[in-house]
Coordinates of C-alpha atoms in Angstrom, one line a residue:
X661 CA -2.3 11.7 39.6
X662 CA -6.3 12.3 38.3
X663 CA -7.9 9.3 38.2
X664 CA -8.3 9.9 34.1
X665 CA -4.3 9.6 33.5
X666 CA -4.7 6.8 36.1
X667 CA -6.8 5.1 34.3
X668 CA -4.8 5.6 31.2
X669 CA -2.1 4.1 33.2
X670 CA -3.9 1.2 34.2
X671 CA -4.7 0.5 30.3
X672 CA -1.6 0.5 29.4
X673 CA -0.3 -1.9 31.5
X674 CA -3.2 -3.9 31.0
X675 CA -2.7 -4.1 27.3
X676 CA 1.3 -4.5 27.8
X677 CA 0.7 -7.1 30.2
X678 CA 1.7 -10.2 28.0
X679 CA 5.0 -8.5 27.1
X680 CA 6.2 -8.5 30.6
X681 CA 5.6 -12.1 30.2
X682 CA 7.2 -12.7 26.5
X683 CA 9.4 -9.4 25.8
X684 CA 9.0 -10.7 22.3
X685 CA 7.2 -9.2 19.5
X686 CA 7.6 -13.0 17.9
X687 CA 6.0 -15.6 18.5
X688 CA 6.3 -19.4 17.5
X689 CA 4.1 -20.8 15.3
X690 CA 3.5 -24.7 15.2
X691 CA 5.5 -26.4 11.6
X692 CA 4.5 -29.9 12.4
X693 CA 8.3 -30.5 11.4
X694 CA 11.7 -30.3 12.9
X695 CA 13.7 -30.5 9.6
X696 CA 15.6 -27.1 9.0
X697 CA 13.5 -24.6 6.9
X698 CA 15.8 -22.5 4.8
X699 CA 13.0 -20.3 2.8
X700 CA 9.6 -18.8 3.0
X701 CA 7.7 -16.1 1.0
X702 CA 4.1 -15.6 1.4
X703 CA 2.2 -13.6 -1.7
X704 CA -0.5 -11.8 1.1
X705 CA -1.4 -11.4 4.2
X706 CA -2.5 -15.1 4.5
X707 CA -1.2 -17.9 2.2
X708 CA 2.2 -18.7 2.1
X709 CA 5.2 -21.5 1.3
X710 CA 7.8 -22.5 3.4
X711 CA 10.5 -25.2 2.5
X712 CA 13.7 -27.0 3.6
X713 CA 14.7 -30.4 4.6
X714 CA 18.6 -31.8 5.2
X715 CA 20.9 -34.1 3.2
X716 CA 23.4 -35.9 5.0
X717 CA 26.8 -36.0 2.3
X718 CA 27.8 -39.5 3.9
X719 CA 25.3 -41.5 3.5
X720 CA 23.5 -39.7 0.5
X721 CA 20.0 -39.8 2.2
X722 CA 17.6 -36.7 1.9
X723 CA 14.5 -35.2 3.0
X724 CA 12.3 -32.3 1.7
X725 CA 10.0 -30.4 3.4
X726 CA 7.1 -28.0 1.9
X727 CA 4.4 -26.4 4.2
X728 CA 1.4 -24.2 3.3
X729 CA -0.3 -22.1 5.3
X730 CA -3.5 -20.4 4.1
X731 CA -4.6 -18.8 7.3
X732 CA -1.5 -16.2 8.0
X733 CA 0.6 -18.9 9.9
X734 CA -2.0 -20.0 12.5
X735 CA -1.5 -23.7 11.0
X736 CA 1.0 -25.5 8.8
X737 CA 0.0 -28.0 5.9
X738 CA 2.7 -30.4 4.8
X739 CA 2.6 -30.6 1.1
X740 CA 4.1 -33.0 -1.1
X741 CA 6.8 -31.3 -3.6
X742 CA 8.4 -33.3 -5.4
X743 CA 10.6 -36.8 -4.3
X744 CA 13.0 -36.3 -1.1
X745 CA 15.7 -33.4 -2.6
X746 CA 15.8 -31.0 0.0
X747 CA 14.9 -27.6 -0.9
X748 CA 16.5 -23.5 -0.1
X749 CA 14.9 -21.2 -2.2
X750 CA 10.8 -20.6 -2.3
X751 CA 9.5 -17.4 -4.3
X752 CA 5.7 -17.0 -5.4
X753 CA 5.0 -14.7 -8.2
X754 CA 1.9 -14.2 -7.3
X755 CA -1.0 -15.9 -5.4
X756 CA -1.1 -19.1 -7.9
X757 CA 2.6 -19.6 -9.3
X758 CA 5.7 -19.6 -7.7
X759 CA 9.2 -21.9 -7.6
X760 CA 10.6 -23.4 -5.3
X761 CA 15.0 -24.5 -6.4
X762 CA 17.2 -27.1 -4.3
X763 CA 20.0 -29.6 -4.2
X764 CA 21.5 -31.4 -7.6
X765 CA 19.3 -28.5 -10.2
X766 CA 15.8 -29.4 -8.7
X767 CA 13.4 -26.1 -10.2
X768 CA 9.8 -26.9 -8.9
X769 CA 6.5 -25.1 -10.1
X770 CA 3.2 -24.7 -8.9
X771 CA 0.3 -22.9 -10.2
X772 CA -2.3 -23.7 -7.9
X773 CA -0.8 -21.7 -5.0
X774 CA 1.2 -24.4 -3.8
X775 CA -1.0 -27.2 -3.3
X776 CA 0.9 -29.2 -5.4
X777 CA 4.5 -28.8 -7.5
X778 CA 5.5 -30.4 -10.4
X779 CA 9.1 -31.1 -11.6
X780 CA 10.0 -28.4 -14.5
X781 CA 13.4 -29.1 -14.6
X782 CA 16.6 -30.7 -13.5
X783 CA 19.2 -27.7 -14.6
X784 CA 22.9 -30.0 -14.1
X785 CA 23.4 -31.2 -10.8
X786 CA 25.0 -28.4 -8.7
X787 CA 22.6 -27.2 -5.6
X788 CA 19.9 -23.9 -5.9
X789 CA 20.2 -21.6 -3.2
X790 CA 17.9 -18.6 -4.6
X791 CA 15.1 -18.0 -6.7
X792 CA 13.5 -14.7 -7.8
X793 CA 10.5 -13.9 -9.7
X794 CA 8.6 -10.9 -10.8
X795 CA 5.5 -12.1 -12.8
X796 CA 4.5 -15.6 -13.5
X797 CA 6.9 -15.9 -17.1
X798 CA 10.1 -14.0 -15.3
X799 CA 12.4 -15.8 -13.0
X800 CA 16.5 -16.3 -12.1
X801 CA 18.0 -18.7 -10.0
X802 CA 21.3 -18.7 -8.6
X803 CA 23.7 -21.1 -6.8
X804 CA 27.1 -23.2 -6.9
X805 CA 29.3 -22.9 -9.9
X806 CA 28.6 -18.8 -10.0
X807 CA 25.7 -19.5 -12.7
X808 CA 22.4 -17.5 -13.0
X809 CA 19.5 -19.6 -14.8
X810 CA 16.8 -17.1 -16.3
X811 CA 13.4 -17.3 -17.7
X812 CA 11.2 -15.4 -19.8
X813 CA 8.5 -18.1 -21.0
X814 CA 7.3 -19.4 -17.2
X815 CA 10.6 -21.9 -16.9
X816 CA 9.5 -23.8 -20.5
X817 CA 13.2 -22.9 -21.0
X818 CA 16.1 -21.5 -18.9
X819 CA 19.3 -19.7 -20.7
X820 CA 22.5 -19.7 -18.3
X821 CA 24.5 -17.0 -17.9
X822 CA 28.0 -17.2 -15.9
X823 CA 28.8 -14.3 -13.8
X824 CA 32.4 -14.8 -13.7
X825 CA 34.6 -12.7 -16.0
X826 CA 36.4 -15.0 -17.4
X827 CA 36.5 -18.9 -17.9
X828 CA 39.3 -19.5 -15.8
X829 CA 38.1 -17.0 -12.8
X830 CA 37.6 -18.8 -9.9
X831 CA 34.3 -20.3 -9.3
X832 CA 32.4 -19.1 -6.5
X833 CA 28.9 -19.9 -4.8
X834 CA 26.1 -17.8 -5.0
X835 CA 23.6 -17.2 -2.0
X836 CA 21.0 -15.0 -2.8
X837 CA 19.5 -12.8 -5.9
X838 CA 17.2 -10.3 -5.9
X839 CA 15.4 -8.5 -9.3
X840 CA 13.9 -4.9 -9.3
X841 CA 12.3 -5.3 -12.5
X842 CA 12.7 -7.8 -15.3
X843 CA 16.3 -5.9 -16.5
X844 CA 18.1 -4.9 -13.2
X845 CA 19.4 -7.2 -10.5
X846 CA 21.7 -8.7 -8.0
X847 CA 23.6 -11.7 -6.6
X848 CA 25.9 -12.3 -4.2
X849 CA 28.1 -14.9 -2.9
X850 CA 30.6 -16.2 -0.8
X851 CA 34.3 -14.0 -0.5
X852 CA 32.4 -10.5 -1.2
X853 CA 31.1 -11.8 -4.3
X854 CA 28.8 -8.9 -5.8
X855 CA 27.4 -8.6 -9.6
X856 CA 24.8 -6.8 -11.3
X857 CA 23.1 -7.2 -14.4
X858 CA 21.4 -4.5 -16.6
X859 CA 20.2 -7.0 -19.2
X860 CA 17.9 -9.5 -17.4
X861 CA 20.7 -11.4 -16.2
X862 CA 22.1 -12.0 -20.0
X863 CA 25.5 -10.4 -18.8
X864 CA 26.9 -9.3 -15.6
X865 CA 29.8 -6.9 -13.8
X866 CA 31.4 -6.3 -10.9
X867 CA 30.7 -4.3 -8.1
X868 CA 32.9 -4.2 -5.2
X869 CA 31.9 -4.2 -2.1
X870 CA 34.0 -3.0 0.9
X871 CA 34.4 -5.9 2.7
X872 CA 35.4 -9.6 1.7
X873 CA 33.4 -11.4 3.7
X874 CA 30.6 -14.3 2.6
X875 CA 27.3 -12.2 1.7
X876 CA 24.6 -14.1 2.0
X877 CA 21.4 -11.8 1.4
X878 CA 20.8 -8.8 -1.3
X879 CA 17.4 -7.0 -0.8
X880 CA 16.6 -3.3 -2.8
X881 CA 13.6 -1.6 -2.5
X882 CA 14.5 0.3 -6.1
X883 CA 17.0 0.5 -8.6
X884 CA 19.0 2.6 -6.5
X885 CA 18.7 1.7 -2.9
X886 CA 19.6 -2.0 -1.7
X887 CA 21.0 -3.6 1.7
X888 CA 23.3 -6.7 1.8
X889 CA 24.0 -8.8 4.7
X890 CA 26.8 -11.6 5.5
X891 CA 28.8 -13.1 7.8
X892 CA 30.7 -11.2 10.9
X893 CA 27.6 -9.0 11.3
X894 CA 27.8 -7.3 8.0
X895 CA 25.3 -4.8 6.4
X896 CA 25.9 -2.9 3.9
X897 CA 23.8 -0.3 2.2
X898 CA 23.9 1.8 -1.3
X899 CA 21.7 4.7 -2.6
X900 CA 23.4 4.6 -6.2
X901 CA 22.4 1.3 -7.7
X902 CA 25.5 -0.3 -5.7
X903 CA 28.3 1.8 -7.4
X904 CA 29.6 2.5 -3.9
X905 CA 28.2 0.6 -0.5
X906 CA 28.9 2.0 2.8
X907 CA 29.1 -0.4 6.0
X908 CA 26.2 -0.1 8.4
X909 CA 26.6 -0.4 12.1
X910 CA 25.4 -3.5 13.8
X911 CA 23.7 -3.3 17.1
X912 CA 26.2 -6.9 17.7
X913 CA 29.7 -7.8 15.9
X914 CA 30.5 -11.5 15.1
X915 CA 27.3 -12.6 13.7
X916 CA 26.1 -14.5 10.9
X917 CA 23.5 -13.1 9.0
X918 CA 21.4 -14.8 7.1
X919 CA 18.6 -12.8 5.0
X920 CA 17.2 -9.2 5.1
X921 CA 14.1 -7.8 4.1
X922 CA 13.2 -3.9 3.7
X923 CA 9.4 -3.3 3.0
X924 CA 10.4 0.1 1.5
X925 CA 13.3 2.9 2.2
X926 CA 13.1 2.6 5.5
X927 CA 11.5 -0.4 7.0
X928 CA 13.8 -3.6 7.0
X929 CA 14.4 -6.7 9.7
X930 CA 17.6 -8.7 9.4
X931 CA 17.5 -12.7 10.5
X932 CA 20.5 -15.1 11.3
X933 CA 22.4 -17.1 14.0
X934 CA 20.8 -18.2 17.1
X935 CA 17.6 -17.0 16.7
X936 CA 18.9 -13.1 15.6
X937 CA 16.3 -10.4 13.8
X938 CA 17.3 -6.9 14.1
X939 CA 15.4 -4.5 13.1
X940 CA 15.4 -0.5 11.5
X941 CA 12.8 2.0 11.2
X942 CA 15.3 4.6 9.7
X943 CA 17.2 2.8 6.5
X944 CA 20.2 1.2 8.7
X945 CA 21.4 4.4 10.3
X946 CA 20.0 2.7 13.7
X947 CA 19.6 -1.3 13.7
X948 CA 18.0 -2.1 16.7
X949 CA 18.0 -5.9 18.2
X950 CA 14.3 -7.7 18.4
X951 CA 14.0 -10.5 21.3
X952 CA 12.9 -14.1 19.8
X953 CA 11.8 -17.1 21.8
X954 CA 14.3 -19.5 20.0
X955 CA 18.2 -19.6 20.0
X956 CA 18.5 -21.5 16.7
X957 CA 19.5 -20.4 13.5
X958 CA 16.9 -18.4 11.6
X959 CA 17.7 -18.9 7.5
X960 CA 15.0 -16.7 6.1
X961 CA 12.4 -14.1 6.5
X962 CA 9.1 -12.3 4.8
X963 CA 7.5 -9.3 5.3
X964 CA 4.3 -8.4 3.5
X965 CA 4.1 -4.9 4.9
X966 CA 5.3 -3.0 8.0
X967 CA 3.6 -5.1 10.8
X968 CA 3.0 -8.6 9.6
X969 CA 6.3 -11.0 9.4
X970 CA 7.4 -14.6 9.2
X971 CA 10.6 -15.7 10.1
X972 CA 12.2 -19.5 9.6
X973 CA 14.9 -21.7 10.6
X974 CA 16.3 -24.5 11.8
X975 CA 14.4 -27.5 13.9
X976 CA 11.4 -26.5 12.2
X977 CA 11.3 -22.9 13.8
X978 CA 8.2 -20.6 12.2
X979 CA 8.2 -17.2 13.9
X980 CA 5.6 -14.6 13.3
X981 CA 4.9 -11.1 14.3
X982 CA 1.9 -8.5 13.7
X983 CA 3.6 -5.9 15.2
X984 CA 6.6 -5.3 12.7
X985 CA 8.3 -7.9 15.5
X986 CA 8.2 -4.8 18.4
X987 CA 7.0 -6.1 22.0
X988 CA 3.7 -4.5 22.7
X989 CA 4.0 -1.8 25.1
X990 CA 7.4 -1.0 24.0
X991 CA 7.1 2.7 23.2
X992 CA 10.9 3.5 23.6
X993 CA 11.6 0.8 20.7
X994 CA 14.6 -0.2 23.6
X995 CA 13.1 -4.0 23.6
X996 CA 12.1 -4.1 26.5
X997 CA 8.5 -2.9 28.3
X998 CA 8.7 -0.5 31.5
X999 CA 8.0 3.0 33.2
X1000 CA 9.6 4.9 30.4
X1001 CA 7.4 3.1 28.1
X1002 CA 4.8 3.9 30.2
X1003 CA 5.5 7.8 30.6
X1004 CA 5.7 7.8 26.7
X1005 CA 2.3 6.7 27.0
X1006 CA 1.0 8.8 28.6
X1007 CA 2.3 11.7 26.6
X1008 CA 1.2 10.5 23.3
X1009 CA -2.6 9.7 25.1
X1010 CA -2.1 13.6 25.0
X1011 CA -3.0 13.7 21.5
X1012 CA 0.7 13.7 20.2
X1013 CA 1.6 12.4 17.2
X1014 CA 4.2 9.1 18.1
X1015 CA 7.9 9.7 16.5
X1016 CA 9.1 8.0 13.8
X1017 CA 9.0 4.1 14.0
X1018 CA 7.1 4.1 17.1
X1019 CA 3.8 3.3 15.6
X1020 CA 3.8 0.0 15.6
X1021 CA 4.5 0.0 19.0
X1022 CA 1.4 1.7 20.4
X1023 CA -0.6 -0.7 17.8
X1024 CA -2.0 -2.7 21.4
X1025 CA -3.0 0.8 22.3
X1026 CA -5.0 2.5 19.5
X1027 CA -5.0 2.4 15.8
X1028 CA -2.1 2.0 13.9
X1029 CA -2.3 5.9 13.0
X1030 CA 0.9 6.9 15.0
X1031 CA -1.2 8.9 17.2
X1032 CA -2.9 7.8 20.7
X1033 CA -6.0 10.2 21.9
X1034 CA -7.6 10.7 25.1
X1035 CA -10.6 9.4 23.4
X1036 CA -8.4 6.1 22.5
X1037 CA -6.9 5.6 26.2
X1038 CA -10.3 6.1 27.6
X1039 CA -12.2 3.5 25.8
X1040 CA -9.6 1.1 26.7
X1041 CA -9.5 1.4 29.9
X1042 CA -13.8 1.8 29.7
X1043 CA -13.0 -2.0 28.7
X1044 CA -11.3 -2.7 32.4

């Protein structure tokens, strides 16, 4: 071997190094808490919300837990919210307002980027699971009792709407809900619970899904393409606005999943039990699995583009990645960091461009351009 490619060698594994170490592409970021966090959503590459907290049904006690970070994650403010309810849905609308919804109808507001929340409403008493939001007057939230609350005046007033299609259908729980514009959404629920609405949430319908399971996160990245996730390791995916979904195949069966995020049509991570994020590069054909350094249950996840991510859960977990949660060095996209990764390397450092998905990977390596150059691998390992 010349003592160029050697060198190139030598720069790889000196870049890769702390992923022999780690095999993660996430890594743990300090809450300051150990409550469960069961939502986050940051509005840019910096400032963000997280919230959670528990309620224990026997002895009525609660806690509530809001963090801010305005520095990507790095640290963790806890902010007061509002009394002790805890809290499971968090969305920002943009960098100033955003709600946060929780137990017995709490719907908090802030317009200062979360430095502080006030109380905007106390909607009956049946808990929030999910909040949406599009613009700082548009919002729906959804949870027990199969009930979607909208807004079109900034939460001064919230219409209900039940999705149920009758008054005596049974009532069902509702996990997640997710808008592509202020007419067309979706929420889902437990027992394959799937509707739609092509009103603004005024009215909605049916869609069936193939699978009766509880589905417990709804992302689409238009008004045609959407994922769903749910317990026993489902995903499903549509490409017609959800008049037919097709089952994806899981890289594990028998899991609970928790939330999904795609960034576009082909960029998505999946979070859940015991610490779980998959990720695809290809829509779902492939879901590959992502090694975490926690075993606990993850609830929720962000992206704000293909590289940067958070992820929380339970004890207080925050998990982060810059590298669209891939191990650095990992060029095979296999989770794991060796001499294939290396040989792949090597080939790319011969001015080809990197396949599909694999960008991210070689981000410790050159720009995030999808193509390493001699030029590249020599000035890193000039830096030896």
């Amino acid at each position: 071997m010349n003592t160029h490619v050697t060198r190139i060698l030598v720069a790889w594994v000196f870049a890769t190094a702390p992923a022999f170490a780690l095999n993660s592409g996430w890594s743990i970021q300090p809450s300051g808490t150990t409550q469960p966090l069961r939502g986050i959503h940051l509005s840019d590459y910096a400032s963000g919300i997280a919230v959670g907290g528990t309620y224990l049904s026997s002895t009525g006690a609660s806690t509530q837990v809001v963090l801010r970070t305005a520095s990507g994650g790095d640290t963790w403010s806890q902010i007061n919210g509002y009394g002790d309810t805890r809290l499971y849905g968090i969305r920002m609308a943009d960098a100033t307002t955003g709600w946060a919804v929780g137990d017995f109808g709490l719907v908090l507001r802030t317009e200062n980027g979360g430095l502080s929340w006030n109380l905007q409403s106390t909607i009956g008493v049946d808990t929030f699971y999910a909040v949406d939001s599009l613009d700082s007057q548009h919002a729906w939230i959804a949870g027990v009792d199969a009930y979607v609350y909208r807004t079109s005046n900034g939460g001064l007033t919230w219409s209900r709407s039940d999705t149920r299609a009758c008054d005596t259908c049974p009532v069902n729980i509702l996990l997640a809900i997710d808008f592509v514009d202020e007419w067309r959404g979706w929420t889902v629920g437990y027992f394959g619970y799937l509707k739609v609405t092509d009103d603004g949430g005024v009215t909605w319908r049916d869609q069936i899904p193939p699978v009766s399971v509880n589905l417990r996160g709804v992302r689409f990245v238009n008004d045609r393409e959407g994922w769903i996730v749910g317990s026993t390791s489902t995903i499903l995916h549509t490409d017609d606005g959800g008049e037919t979904w097709t089952k994806q195949t899981p890289p594990t069966t028998g899991r609970i999943l928790n939330a999904i995020h795609m960034v576009d049509s082909s960029n998505g991570w999946i979070a859940g039990q015991g610490g779980l994020i998959w990720a695809t590069t290809d829509g779902g054909v492939n879901w590959t699995v992502q090694p975490t350094p926690v075993s606990t249950d993850l609830r929720a996840l962000w992206f704000v583009d293909g590289f940067r991510g958070w992820a929380v859960g339970d004890n207080g977990v925050i998990l982060r990645t810059t590298t669209g949660g891939m191990t650095p060095g990992d060029v095979d996209c296999d989770g794991e960091v060796g001499i294939a990764d290396a040989a792949l390397a090597l080939r790319f450092a011969s001015g080809l461009r990197a396949p599909s998905g694999m960008e991210t990977a070689l981000a410790d390596l050159a720009e995030p351009t999808g193509v390493i150059t001699i030029a590249d691998a020599a000035a890193i390992a000039h830096a030896l």
